[in-house]
C-alpha positions as protocol buffer text, in pm:
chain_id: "A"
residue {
  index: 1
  type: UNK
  ca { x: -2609 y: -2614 z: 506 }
}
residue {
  index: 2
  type: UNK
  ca { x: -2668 y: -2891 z: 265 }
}
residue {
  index: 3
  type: UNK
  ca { x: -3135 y: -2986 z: 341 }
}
residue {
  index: 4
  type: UNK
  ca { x: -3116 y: -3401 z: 352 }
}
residue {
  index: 5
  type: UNK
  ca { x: -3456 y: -3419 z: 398 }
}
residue {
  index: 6
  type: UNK
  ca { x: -3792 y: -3167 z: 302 }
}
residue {
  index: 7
  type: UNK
  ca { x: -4112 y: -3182 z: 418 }
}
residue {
  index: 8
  type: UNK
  ca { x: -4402 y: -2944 z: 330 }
}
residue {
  index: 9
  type: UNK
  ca { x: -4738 y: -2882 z: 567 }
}
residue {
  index: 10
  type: UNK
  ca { x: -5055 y: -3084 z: 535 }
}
residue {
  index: 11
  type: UNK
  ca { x: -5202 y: -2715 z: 455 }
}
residue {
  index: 12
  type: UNK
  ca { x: -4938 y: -2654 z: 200 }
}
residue {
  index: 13
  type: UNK
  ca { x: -4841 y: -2325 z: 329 }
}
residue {
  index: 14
  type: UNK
  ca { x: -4538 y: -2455 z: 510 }
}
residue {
  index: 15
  type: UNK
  ca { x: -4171 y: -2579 z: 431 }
}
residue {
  index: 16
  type: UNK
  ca { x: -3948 y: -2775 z: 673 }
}
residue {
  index: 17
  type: UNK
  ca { x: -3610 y: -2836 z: 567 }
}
residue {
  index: 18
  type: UNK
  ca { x: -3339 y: -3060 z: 824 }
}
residue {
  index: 19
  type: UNK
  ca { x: -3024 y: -2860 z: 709 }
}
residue {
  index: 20
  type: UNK
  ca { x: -2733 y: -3017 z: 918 }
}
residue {
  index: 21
  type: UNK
  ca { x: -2844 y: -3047 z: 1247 }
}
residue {
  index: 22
  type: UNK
  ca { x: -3126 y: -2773 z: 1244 }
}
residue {
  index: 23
  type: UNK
  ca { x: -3474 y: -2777 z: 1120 }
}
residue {
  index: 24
  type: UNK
  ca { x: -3588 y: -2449 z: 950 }
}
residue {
  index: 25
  type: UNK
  ca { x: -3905 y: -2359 z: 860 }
}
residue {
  index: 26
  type: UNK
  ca { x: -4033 y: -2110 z: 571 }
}
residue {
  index: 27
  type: UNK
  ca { x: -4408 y: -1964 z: 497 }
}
residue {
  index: 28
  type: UNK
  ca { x: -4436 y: -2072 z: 155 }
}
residue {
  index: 29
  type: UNK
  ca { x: -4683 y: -1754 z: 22 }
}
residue {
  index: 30
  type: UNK
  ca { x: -4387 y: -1478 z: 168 }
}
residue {
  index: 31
  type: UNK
  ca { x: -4096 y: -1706 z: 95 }
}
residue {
  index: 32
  type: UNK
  ca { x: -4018 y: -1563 z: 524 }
}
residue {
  index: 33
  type: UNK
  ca { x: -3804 y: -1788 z: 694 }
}
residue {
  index: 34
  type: UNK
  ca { x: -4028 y: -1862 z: 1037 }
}
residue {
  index: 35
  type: UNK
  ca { x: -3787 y: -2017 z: 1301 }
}
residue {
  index: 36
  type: UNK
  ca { x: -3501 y: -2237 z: 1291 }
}
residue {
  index: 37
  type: UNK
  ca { x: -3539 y: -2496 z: 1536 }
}
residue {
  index: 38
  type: UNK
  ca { x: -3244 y: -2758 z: 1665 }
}
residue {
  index: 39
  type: UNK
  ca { x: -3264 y: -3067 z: 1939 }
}
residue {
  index: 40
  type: UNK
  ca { x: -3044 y: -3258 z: 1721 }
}
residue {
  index: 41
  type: UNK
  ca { x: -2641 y: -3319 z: 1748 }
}
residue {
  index: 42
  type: UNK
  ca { x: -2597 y: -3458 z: 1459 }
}
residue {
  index: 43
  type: UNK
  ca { x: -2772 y: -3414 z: 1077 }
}
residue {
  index: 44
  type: UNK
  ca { x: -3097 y: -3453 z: 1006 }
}
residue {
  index: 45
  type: UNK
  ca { x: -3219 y: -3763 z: 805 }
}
residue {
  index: 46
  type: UNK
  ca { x: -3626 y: -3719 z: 818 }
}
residue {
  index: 47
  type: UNK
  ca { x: -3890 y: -3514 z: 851 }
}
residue {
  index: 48
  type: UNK
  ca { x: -4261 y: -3581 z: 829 }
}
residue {
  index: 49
  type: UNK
  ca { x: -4559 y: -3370 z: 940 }
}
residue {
  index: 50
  type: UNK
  ca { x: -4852 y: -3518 z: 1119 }
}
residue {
  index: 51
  type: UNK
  ca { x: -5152 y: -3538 z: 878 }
}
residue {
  index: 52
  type: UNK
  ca { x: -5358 y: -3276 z: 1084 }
}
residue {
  index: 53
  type: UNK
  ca { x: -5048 y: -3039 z: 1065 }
}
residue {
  index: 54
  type: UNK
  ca { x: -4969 y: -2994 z: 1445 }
}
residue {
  index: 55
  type: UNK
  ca { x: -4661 y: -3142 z: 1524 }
}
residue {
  index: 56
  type: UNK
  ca { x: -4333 y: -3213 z: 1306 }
}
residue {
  index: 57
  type: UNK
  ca { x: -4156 y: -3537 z: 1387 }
}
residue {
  index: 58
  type: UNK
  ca { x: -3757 y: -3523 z: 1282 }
}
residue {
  index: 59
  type: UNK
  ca { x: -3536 y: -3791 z: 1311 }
}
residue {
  index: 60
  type: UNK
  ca { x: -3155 y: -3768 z: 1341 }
}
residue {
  index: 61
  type: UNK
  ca { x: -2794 y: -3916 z: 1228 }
}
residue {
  index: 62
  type: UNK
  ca { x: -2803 y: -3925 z: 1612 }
}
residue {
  index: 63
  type: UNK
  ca { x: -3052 y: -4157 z: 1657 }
}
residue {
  index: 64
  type: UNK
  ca { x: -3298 y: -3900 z: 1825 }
}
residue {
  index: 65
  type: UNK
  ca { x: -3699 y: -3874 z: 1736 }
}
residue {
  index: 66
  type: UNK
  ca { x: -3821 y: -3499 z: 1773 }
}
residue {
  index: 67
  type: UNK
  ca { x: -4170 y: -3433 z: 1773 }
}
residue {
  index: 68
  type: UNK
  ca { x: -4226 y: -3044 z: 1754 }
}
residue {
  index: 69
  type: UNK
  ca { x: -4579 y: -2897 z: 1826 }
}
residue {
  index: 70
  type: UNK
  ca { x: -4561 y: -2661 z: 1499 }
}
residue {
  index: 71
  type: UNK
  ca { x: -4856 y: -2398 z: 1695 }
}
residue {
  index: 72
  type: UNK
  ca { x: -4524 y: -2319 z: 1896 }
}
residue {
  index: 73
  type: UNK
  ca { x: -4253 y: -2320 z: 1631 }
}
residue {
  index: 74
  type: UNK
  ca { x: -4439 y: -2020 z: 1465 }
}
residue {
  index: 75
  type: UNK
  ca { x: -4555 y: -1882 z: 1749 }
}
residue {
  index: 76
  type: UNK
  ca { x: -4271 y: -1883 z: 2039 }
}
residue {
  index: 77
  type: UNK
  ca { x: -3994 y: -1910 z: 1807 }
}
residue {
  index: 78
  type: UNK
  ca { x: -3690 y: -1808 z: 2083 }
}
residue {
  index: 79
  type: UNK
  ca { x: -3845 y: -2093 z: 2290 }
}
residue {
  index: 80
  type: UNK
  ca { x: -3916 y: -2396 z: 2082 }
}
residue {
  index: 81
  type: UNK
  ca { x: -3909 y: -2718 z: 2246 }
}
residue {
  index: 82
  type: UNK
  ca { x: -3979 y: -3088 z: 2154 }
}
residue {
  index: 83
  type: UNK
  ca { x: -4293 y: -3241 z: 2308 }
}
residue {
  index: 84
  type: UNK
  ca { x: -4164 y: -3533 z: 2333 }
}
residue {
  index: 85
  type: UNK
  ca { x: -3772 y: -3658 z: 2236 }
}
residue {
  index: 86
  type: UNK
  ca { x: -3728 y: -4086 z: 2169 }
}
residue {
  index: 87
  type: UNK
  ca { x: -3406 y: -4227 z: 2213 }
}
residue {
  index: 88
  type: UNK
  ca { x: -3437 y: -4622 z: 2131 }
}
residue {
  index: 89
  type: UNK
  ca { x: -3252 y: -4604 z: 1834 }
}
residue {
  index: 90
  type: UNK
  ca { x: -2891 y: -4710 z: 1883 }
}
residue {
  index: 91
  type: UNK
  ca { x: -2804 y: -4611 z: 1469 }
}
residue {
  index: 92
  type: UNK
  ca { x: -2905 y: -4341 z: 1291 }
}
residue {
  index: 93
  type: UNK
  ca { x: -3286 y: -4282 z: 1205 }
}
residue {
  index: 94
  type: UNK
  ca { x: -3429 y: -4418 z: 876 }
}
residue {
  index: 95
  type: UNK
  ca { x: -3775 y: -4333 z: 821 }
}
residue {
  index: 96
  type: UNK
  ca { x: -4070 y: -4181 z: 1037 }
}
residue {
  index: 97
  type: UNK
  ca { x: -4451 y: -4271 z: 988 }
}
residue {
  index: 98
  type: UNK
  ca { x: -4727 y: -4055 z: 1193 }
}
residue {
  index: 99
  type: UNK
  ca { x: -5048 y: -4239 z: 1159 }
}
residue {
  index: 100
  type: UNK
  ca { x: -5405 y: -4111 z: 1101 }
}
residue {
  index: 101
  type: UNK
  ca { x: -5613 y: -4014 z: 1425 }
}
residue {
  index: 102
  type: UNK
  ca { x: -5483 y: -3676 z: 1515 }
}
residue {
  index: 103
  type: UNK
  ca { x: -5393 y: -3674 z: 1915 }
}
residue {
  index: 104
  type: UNK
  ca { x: -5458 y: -4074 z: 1913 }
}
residue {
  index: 105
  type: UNK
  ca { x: -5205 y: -4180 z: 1602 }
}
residue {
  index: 106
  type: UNK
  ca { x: -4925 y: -4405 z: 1598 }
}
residue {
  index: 107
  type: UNK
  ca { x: -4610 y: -4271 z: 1517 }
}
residue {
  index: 108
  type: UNK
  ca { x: -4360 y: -4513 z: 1347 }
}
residue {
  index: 109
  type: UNK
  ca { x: -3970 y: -4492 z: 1366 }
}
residue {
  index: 110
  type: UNK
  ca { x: -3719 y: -4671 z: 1165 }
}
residue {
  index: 111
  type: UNK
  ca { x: -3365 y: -4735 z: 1219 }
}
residue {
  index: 112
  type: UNK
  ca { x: -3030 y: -4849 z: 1086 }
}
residue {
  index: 113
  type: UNK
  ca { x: -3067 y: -5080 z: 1397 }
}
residue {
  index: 114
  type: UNK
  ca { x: -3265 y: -5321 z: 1272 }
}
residue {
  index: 115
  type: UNK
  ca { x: -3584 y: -5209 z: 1448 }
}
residue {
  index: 116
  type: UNK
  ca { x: -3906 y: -5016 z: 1418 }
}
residue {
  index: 117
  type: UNK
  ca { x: -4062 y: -4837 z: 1716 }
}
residue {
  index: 118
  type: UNK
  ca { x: -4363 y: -4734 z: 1750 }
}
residue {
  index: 119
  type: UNK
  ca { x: -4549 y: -4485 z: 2003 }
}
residue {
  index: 120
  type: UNK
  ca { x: -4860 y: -4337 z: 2094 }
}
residue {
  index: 121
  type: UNK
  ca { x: -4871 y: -3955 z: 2008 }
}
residue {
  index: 122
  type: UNK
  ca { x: -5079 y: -3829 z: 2268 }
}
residue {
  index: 123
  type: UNK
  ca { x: -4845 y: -3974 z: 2542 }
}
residue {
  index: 124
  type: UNK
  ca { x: -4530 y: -4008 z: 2406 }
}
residue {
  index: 125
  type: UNK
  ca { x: -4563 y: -4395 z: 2544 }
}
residue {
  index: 126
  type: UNK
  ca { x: -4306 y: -4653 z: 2367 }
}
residue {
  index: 127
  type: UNK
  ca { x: -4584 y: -4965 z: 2243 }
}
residue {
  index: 128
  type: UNK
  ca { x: -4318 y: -5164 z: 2125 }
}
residue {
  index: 129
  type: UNK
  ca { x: -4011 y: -5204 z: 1962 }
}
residue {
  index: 130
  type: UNK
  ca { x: -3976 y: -5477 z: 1633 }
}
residue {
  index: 131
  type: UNK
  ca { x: -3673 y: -5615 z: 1541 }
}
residue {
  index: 132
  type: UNK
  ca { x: -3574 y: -5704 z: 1194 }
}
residue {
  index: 133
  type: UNK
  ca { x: -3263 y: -5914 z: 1051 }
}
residue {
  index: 134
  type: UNK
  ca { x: -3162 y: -5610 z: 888 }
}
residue {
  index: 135
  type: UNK
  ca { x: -3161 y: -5202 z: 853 }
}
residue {
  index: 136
  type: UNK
  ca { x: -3519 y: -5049 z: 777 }
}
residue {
  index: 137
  type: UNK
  ca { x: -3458 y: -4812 z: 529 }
}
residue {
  index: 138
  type: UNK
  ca { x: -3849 y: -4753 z: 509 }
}
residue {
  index: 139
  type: UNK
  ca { x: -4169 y: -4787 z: 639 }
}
residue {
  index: 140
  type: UNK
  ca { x: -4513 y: -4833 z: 479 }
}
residue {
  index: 141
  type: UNK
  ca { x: -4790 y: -4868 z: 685 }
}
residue {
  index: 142
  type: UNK
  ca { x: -5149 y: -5001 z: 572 }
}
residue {
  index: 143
  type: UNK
  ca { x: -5414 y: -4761 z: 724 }
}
């Protein structure tokens, strides 16, 4: 299928591409396609990688947040889970932002709905939910 969205590792030896509703993932050195990964119904629209490199985050035409622990992806690949899976969207998913901190970030989600959620990454915990008067199609966030 048609990749909406690409993402490469922190470590730059990784590719993640949301093709439809899957997420594949390639070793960049061999060009070897490492697992193909799906918790999504729909397509999907983002992808980001955490900035120490252990966990994808993909969000979805569905209006689902994935976050993948990548240690698993590559190494369990006919058992791939999420760690966690968000569902406060009620539109599709516009943008994802995984703050600096490792196992204590932020992680930012954007949606067609008007809002911006944000969670802690070490317990999946919703912090709270902002509401705009109109779809995010972005987010920037000041370290």
């Amino acid at each position: 299928g048609l990749a909406l969205c690409v993402t490469a590792s922190p470590c730059g030896q990784y590719l993640a591409a949301g093709c439809d509703n899957n997420i594949k993932f390639w070793h960049l050195p061999t060009g070897q396609l490492v697992n193909t990964v799906s918790n999504h119904y729909q397509k999907v629209t983002c992808l980001k990688w955490s900035h120490d490199g252990r966990n994808v985050i993909s969000g979805g035409h569905d209006n689902t947040v994935n976050v993948w622990e990548f240690s698993k992806i590559i190494s369990e690949p006919s058992t791939s889970t999420t760690l966690y899976t968000f569902t406060n969207h009620s539109m599709p998913v516009s943008d994802i932002y995984c703050g600096y901190g490792g196992f204590k970030s932020r992680l930012f989600t954007s949606g067609l709905d008007n809002t911006c959620n944000i969670y802690e990454m070490s317990t999946g915990k919703s912090i709270i939910t902002l509401e705009f008067p109109a779809p995010i199609a972005r987010i920037m966030v000041n370290k």
